[in-house]
Structure formats: C-alpha cells, structure tokens
Tab-separated table of C-alpha atoms and ligand atoms in Angstrom:
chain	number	residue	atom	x	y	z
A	1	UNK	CA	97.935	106.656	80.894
A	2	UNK	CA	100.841	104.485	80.666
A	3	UNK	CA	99.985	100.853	81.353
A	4	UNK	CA	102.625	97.797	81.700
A	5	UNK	CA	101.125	94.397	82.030
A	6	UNK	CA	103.704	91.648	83.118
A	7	UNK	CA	102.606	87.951	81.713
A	8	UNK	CA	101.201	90.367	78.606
A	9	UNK	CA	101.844	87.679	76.178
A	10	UNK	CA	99.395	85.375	77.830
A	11	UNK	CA	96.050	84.380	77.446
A	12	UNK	CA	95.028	87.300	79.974
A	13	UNK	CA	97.850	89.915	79.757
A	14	UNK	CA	97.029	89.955	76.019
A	15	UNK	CA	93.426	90.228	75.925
A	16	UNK	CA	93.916	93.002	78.432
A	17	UNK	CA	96.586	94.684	76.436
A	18	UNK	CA	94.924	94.513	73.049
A	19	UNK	CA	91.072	95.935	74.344
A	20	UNK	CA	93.271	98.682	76.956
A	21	UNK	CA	94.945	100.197	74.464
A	22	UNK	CA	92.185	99.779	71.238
A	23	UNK	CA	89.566	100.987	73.405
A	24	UNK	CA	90.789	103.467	75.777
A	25	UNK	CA	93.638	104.465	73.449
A	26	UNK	CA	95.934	103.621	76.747
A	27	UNK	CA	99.876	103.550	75.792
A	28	UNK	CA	100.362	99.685	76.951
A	29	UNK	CA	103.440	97.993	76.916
A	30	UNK	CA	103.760	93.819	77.454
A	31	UNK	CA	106.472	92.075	78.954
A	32	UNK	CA	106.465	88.165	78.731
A	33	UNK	CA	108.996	85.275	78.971
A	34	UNK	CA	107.432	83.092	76.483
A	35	UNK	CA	107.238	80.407	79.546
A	36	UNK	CA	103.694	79.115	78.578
A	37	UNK	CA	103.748	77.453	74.949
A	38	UNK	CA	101.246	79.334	72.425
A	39	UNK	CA	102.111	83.371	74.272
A	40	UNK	CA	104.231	83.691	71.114
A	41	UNK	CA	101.326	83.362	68.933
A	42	UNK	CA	100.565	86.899	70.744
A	43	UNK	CA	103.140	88.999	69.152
A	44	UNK	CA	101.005	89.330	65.914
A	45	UNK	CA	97.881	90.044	68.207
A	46	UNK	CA	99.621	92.498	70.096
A	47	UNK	CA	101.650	94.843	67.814
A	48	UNK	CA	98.244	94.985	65.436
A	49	UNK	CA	96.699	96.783	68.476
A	50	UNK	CA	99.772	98.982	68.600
A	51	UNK	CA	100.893	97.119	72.255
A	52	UNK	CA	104.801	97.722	72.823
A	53	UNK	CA	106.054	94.200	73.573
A	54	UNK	CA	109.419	93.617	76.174
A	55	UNK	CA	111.045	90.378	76.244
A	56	UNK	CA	111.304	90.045	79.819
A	57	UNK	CA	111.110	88.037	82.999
A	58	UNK	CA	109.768	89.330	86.241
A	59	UNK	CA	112.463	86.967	88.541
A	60	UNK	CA	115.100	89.409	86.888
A	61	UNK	CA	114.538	92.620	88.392
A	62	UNK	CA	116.505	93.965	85.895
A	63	UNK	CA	114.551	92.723	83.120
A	64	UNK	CA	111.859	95.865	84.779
A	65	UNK	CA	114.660	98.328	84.412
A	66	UNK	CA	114.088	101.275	82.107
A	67	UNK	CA	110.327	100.823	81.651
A	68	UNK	CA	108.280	103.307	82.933
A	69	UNK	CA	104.616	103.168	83.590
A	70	UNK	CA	101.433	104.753	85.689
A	71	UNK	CA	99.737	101.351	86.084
A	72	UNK	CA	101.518	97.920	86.327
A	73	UNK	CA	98.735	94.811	85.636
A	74	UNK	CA	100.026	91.640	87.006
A	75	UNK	CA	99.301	88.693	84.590
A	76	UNK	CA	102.848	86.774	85.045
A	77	UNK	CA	102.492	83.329	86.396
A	78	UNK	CA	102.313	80.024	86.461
A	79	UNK	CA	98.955	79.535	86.886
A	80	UNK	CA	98.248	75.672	87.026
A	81	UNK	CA	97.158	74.600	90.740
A	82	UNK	CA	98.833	71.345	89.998
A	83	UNK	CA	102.212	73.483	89.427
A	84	UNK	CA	105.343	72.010	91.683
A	85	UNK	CA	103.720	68.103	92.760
A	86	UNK	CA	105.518	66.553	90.404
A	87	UNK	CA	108.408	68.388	89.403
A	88	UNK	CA	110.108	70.929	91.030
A	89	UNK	CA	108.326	74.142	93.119
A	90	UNK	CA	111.116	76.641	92.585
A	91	UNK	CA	109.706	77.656	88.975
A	92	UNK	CA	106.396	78.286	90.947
A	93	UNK	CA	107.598	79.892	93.886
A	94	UNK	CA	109.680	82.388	91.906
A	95	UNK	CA	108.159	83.643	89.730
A	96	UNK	CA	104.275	83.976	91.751
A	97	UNK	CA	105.672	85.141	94.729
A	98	UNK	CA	109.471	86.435	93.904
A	99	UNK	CA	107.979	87.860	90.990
A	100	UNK	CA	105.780	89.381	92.191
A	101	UNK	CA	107.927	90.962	94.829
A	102	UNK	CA	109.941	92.931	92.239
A	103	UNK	CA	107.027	93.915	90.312
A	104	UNK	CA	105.855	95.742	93.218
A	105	UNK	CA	109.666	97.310	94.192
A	106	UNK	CA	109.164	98.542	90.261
A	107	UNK	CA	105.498	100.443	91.165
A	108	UNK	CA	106.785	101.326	94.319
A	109	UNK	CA	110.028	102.833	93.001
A	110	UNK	CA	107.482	104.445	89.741
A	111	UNK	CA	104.996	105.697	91.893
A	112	UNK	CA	102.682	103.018	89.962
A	113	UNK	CA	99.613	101.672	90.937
A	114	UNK	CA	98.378	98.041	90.841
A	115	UNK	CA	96.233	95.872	89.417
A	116	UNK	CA	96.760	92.110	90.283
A	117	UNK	CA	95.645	89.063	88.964
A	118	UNK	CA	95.302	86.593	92.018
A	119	UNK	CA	93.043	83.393	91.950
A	120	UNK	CA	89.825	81.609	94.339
A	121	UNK	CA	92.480	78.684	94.491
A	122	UNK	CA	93.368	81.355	98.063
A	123	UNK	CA	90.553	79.344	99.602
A	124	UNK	CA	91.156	76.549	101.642
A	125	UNK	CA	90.767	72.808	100.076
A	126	UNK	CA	89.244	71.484	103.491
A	127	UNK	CA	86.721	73.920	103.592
A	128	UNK	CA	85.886	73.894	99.938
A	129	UNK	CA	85.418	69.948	99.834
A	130	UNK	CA	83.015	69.887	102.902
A	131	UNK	CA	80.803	72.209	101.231
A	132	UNK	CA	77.235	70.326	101.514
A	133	UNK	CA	76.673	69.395	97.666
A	134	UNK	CA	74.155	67.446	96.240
A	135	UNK	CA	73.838	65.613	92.461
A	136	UNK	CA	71.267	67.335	90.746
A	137	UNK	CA	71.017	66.616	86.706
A	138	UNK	CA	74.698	66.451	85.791
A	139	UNK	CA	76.390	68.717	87.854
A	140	UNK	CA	77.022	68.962	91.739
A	141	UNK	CA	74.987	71.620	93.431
A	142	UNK	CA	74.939	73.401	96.844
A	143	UNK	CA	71.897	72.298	98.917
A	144	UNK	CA	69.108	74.867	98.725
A	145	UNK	CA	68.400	77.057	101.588
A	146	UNK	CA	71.904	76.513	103.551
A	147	UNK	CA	74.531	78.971	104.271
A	148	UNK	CA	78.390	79.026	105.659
A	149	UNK	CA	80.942	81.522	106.658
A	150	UNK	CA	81.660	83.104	103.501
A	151	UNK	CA	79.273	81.198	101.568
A	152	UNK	CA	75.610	81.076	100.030
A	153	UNK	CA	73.701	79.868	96.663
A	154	UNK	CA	75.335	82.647	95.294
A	155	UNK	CA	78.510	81.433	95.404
A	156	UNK	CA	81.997	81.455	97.489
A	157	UNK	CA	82.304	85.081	98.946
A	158	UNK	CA	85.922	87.603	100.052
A	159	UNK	CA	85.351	86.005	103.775
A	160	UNK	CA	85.091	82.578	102.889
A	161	UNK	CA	88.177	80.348	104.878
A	162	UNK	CA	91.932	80.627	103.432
A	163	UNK	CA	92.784	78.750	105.880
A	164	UNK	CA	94.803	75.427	105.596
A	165	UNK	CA	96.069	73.871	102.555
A	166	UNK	CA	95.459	75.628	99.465
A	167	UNK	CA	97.676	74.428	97.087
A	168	UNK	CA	101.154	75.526	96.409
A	169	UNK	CA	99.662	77.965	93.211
A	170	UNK	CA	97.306	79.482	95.605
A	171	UNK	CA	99.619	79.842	98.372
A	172	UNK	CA	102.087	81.744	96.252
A	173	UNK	CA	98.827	83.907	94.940
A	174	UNK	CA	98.061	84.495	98.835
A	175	UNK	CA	101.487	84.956	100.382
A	176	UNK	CA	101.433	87.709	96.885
A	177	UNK	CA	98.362	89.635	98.327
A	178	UNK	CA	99.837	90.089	102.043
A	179	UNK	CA	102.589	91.711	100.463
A	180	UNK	CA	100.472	94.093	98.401
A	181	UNK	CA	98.511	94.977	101.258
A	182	UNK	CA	102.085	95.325	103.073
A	183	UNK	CA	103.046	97.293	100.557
A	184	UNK	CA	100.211	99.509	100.546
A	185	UNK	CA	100.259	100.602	104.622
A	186	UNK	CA	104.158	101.041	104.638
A	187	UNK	CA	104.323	102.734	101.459
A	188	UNK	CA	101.017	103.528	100.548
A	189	UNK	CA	100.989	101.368	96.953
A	190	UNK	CA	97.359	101.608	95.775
A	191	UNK	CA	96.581	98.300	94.584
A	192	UNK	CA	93.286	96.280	93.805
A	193	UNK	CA	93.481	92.661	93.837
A	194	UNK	CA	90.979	90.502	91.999
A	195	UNK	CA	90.823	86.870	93.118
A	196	UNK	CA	89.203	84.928	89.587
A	197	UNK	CA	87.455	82.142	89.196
A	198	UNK	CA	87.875	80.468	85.433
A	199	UNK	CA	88.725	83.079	82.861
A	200	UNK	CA	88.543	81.828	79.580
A	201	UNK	CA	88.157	83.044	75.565
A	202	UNK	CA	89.895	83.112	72.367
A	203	UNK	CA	93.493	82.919	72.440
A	204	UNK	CA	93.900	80.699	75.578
A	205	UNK	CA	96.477	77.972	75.079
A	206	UNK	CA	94.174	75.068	77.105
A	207	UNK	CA	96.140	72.435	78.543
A	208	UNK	CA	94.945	69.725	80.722
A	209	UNK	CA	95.972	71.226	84.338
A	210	UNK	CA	95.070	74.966	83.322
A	211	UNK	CA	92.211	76.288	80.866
A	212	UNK	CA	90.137	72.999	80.860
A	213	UNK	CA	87.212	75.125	78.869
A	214	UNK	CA	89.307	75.731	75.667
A	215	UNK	CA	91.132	72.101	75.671
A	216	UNK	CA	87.513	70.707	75.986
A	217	UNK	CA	86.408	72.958	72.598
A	218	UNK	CA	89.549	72.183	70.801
A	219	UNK	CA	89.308	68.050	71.249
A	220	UNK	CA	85.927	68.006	69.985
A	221	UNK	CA	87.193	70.301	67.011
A	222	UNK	CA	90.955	68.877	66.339
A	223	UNK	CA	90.663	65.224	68.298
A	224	UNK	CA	92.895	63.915	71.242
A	225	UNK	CA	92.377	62.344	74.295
A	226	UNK	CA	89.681	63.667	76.995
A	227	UNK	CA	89.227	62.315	80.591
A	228	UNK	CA	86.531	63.028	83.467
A	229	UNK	CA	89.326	62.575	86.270
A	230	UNK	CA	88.333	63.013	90.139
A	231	UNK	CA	85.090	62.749	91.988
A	232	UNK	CA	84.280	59.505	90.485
A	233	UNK	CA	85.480	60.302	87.098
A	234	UNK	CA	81.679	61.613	86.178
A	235	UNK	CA	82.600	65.294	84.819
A	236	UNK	CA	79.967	66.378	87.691
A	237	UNK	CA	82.530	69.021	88.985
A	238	UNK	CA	81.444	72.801	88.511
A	239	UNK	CA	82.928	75.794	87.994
A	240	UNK	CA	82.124	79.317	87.227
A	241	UNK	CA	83.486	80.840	83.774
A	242	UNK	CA	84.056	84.479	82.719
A	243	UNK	CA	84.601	85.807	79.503
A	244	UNK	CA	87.683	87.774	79.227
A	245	UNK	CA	86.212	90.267	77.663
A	246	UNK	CA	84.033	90.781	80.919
A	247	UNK	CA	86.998	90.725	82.547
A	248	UNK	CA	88.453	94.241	80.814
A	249	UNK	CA	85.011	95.350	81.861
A	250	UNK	CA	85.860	95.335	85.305
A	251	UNK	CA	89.542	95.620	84.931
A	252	UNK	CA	88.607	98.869	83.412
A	253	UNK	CA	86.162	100.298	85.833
A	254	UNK	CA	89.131	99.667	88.765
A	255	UNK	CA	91.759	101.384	86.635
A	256	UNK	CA	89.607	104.569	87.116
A	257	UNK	CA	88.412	103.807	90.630
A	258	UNK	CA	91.983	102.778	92.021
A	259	UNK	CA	92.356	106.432	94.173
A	260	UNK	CA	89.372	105.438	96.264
A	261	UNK	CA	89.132	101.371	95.950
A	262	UNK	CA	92.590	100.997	96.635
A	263	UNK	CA	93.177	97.789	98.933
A	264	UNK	CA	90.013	95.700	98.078
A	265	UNK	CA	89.734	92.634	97.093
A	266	UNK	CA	87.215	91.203	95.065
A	267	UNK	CA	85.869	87.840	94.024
A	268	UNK	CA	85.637	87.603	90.323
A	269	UNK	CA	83.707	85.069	88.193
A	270	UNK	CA	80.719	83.910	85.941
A	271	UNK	CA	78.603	83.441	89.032
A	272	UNK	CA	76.038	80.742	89.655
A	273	UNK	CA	74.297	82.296	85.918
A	274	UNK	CA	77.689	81.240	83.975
A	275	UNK	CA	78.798	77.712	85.796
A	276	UNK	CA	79.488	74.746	84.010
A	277	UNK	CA	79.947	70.642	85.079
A	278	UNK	CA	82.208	68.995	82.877
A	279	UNK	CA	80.029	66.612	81.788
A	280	UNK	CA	77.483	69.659	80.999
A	281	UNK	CA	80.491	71.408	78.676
A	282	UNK	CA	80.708	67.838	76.964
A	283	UNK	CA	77.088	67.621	75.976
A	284	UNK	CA	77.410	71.818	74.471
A	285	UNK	CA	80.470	70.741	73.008
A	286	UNK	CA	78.740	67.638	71.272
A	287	UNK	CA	75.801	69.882	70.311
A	288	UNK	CA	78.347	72.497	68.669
A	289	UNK	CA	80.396	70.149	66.757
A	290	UNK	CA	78.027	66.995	66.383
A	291	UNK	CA	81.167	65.195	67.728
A	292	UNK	CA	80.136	62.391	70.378
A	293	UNK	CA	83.500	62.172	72.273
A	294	UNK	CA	84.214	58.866	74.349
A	295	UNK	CA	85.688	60.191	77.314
A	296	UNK	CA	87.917	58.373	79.879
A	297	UNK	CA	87.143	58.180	83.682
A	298	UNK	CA	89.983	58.216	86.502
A	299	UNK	CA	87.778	58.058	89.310
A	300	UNK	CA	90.302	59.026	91.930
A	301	UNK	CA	90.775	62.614	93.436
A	302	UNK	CA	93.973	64.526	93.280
A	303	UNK	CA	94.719	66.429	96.671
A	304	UNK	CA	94.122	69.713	94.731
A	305	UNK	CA	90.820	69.044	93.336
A	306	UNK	CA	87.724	70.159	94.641
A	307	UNK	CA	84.097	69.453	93.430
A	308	UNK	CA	82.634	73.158	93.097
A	309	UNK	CA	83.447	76.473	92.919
A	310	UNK	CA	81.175	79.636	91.759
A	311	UNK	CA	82.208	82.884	92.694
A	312	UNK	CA	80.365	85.186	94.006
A	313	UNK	CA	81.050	88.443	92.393
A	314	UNK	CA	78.476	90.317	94.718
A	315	UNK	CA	81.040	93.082	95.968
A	316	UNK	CA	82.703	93.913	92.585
A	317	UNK	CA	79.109	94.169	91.137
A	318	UNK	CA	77.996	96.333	94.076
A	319	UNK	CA	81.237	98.428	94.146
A	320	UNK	CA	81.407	98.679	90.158
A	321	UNK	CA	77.828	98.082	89.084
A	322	UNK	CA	79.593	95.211	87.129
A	323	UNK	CA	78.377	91.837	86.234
A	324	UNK	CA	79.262	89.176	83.766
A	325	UNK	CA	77.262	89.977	80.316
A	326	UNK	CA	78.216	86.663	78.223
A	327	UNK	CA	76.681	83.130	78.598
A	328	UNK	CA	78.730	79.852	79.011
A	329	UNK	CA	76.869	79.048	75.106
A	330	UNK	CA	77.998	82.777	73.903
A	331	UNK	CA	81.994	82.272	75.077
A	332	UNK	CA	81.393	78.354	73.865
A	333	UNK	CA	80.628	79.831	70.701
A	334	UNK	CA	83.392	82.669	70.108
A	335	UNK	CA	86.146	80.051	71.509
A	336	UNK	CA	84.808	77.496	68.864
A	337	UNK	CA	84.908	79.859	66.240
A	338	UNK	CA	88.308	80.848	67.241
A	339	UNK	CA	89.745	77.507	66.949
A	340	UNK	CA	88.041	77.118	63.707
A	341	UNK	CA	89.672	80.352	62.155
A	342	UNK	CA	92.756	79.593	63.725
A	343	UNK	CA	93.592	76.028	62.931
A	344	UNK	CA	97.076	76.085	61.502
A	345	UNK	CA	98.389	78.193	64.094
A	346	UNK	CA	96.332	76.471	67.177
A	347	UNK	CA	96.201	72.858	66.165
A	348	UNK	CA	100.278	71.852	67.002
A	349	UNK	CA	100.256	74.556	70.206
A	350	UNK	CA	96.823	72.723	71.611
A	351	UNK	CA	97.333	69.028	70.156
A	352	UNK	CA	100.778	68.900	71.872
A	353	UNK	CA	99.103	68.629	74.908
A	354	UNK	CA	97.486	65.377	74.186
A	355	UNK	CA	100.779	64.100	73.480
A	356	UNK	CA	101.982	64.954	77.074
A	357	UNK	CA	104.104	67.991	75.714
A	358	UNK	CA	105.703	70.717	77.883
A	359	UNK	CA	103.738	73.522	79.605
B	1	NAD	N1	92.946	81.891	83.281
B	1	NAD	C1	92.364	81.605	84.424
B	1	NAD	O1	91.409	80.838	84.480
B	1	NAD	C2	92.858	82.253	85.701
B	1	NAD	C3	92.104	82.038	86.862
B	1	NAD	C4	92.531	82.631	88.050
B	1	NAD	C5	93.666	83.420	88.069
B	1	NAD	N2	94.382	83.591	86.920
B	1	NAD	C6	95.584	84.425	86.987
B	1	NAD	O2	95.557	85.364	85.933
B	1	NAD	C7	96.874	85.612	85.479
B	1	NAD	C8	96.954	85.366	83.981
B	1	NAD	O3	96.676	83.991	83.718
B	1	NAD	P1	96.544	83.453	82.244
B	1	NAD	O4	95.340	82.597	82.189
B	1	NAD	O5	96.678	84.570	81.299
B	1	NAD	O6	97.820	82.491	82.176
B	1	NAD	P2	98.843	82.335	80.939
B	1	NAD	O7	99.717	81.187	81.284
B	1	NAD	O8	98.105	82.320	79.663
B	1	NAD	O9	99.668	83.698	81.004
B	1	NAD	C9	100.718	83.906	81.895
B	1	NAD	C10	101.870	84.490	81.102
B	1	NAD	O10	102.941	84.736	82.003
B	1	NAD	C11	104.139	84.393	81.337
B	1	NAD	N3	105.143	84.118	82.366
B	1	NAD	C12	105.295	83.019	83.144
B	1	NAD	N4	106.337	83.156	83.958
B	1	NAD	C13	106.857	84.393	83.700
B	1	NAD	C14	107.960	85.097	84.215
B	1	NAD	N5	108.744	84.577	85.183
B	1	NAD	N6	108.248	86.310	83.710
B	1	NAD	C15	107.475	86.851	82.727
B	1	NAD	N7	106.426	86.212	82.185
B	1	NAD	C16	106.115	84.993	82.676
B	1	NAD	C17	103.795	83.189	80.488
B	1	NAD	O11	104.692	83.012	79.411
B	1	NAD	C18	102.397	83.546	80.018
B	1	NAD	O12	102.441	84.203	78.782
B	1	NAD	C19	97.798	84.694	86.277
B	1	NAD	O13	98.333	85.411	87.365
B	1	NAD	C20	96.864	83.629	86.780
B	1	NAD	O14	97.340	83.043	87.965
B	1	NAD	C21	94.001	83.038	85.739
C-alpha cells in the first residue's frame, strides 16, 4: 500500500506518516508547504521512519503531479477556527476547500481512496452555545438526564445541527465533505471522513488560536503569557482531547475497512472520559511542573467560541470496536516530556507565539 498524506509535515500528517509506515511497513510519502511554523522540525522525524517527503502545496494542482498513491490522507489546512476574522479569508478558503478540491481530482484521476481529516467546528455555533450547561467544580457540564437532536451526556453526535454559522474554518471543512460525498455518487471515490474533536501529542506546534493543550504544557515549562479568554475569562470551557496516537488507531482500522465503510462519517474524540476545562489543564499543569502560573482573564466571548464540546465517538467505536485508550494525565505526561527532551528545538518555534509571531 502506497499512502500520500497532504499537510504530512504537520502535527497530524506526521504522526500519521511516521506510525503508517513503522508499523504497517506502508510506503508513505508527505507533501507539506511548510505554512504552519515548527512542520519543518518534521523532516528529521519523518525521513528516520523512512517517510518520502514532497515539497508541495495542494492550491497548485501541479504540485500533485507525478505522485502516485492507493490512499491519499488529507491533513493540509489551516486549521485555526479563528482563521480569516482578522486578516484575509483567501489563505483559508484555498487551501481547505480549493485544496481540497484538487486533492480529490488527484484520487479521482489515481483511482485513490480517501481518508479526510475534517473537524466538530461543522456544527453550528447557535446550537452549540444553547446547549443547557451547568458549573459543576471547574468545568461547565451538560445537565444530567437531558437530551437534544444529536446530543446526550455522551457527547455531540453525526446528527447534531450544522446548521447556521459555523465559522469560516468549519465552513470550508463542511463545504469539503459535500464534495467528497459528491465525489463519491458521481464517481464512486470511496472516502471516510472523520470530523475530530481536539487532537493533540508530541510534536504539535501549540499556538494560541490552534492546539491550546500543548501551548498550555509548554508555558508552564518555558514561561510566556497565558489567558482564560471568553465565558467570563474563568478557563471553565471544556473540550474533549485525543491522543494522536489513538488517532492512527482508528485511522488504521478505516484504511482496511474503506471497501465497505466508504461514505461515513464519524465523530472523533476523547469522549466525556478524556475532557478537559481550562482551568482543570491549569491545575495538572501546576501539579506536573510545580509552576503556579498567574493567568490573565478577558472575560468577553469571541463569535467563534463556544463553552463545550465532547464528542461522541459512539459510531466509530461501534463500527470499529475503537475507543480512546490514553488519559488526559497520560497525553499530559508524554507532551511534557516531549517539551522537556526537546527544548532547543521547541522553545523559539513555541515561545514565538507569546511574542505575537506568525502562524
Ligand atoms: N489538531 C486538531 O486538534 C484538529 C482538530 C480537528 C481537525 N483537525 C484537522 O486535522 C488536520 C491536521 O491538523 P493539524 O493539527 O495536523 O494541523 P497542522 O497545522 O499541524 O498541520 C497542517 C499542515 O498543513 C500544512 N499546510 C497548510 N496549508 C497547506 C497547503 N496549502 N499545501 C500543503 N500543505 C499545507 C501546514 O504547513 C501544516 O504542516 C487539518 O485538516 C485540521 O483541520 C485538527
């Protein structure tokens, strides 16, 4: 099996590189435009594992000429939900939903199938903030006993609304799956999309608007500035997290099961068992390091923000017999570790960020 992963330089593409071709002994190649400061740190990474690396762009359909492949694994993006409100959107729009356009005129033209990396940010903001929460400890929490369209204790479900405003990252993520599923009645591309929660792990390049779980780690390890912002500015907001190691898990399990699975969609997260508030990650954080951060408060809401979302990853786990195997402490643990090991390289890629540097 051939395997090309687009965005395989990134915190994702690269983990899924690296464990798809050490432990399956796939033939993987990575393409990558070095767009998201700290994917060149991968090269090392990836030619160790014997991963062919491309320096590429996916809004150059060109750049996809002359690779061949059986599987294409789409990790290419700009991934922060706050991408295109300040600045421009065309960076955005171009590359998550142009780019993703000519990845799939590549599989279609290679006769590859798909594999593609889309996000819960699909779900609509209204319907995510009038979820019925309550404060419980230091974390929001969904009031016991009730239920919603697409919704339960368990978490936020495949049916749940996409309805309304969803951001402009999520709405290039969901315009993205119509085509696939396009794609696969008119020219029967088998594809499985995977709409993920937090991923997070060694090796990603945390940055205040994307990866909040590593930038958290690294200020209590290397210093900088940390902020509670929305919500009151308490750090009560939750989220689900998921190793990316139990991410290959699944990844996989679909790469074999693509023939018959082809064209589902699956919620894929932590779950309610691996959910985190910010203030929650601060206090494991302190207990790790024995670092008592004093953390700022911006009480006020960006559009984008919503107070809680855990995934639930009921269908993959009932389709796959998957389910997330590592704890919020355990991936706390390897990702402080990593930062530890790593400092040299890390420390100017991460500490940047506090100094309001560039993606
Ligand atoms: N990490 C998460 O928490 C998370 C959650 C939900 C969905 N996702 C999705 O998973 C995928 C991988 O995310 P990630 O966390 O690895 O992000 P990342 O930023 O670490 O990796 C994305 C990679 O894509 C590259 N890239 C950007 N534009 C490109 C272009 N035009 N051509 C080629 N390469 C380009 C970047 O340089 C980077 O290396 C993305 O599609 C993202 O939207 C991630």
């Amino acid at each position: 099996m051939h395997v090309l992963i687009t965005g395989g330089a990134g915190f994702v593409g690269s983990s899924l590189a690296v464990m798809l071709s050490e432990n399956r002994g796939f033939s993987v190649t990575a393409l990558d435009n070095f767009r998201r400061r700290g994917s060149e740190l991968a090269l090392l990474r990836l030619r160790a594992a014997g991963v062919a690396f491309v320096h590429g762009d996916i809004r150059n359909p060109e750049d996809l000429e002359g690779l061949a492949a059986d599987l294409l694994i789409e990790c290419s993006s700009e991934p922060s939900v706050h991408a295109g409100y300040a600045g421009g959107t065309r960076y955005l729009v171009n590359t998550n939903l142009f780019g993703t356009f000519n990845c799939l005129e590549w599989a279609r033209r290679h006769g590859a199938g798909v594999i593609f990396l889309s996000t819960s940010r699909v779900y609509s903001i209204a319907a995510l903030s009038d979820l019925p929460l309550a404060v419980e400890g230091r974390r929001f929490s969904l009031l016991p006993g009730k239920t919603g369209q697409g919704w339960s204790e368990r978490g936020i479900a495949e049916d749940f609304s996409t309805k309304g405003a969803r951001s402009l990252y999520g709405t290039t993520k969901l315009a993205s799956e119509l085509l696939i599923e396009e794609y696969g009645a008119a020219f029967g591309l088998k594809a499985i999309v995977n709409r993920c929660g937090v991923i997070t792990g060694p090796w990603q390049m945390g940055k205040v608007d994307q990866g909040f779980f590593v930038l958290w780690a690294a200020r209590h390890l290397y210093g900088g500035p940390l902020a509670y912002s929305g919500f009151g500015g308490n750090g009560y907001q939750v989220r689900d997290v998921l190793h990316v190691a139990d991410l290959y898990d699944l990844v996989s399990l679909e790469i074999d099961a693509l023939d018959h699975l082809s064209g589902r969609t699956f919620n894929v997260g932590g779950g309610l068992a691996v959910s985190v508030s910010l203030a929650e990650l601060t206090e494991l954080c302190a207990k790790e390091t024995g670092v008592r951060l004093a953390l700022g408060s911006e009480p006020a809401t960006q559009p984008v923000d919503i107070p809680y979302y855990v995934s639930d990853h009921g269908a993959a786990s009932r389709a796959f017999g998957w389910s997330p195997a590592r704890s919020v402490e355990r991936i706390l643990g390897e990702v402080m570790d990593w930062l530890g090991r790593h400092r040299n390289a890390l420390e100017p890629v991460l500490a940047e960020r506090a100094a309001g540097g560039k993606v």
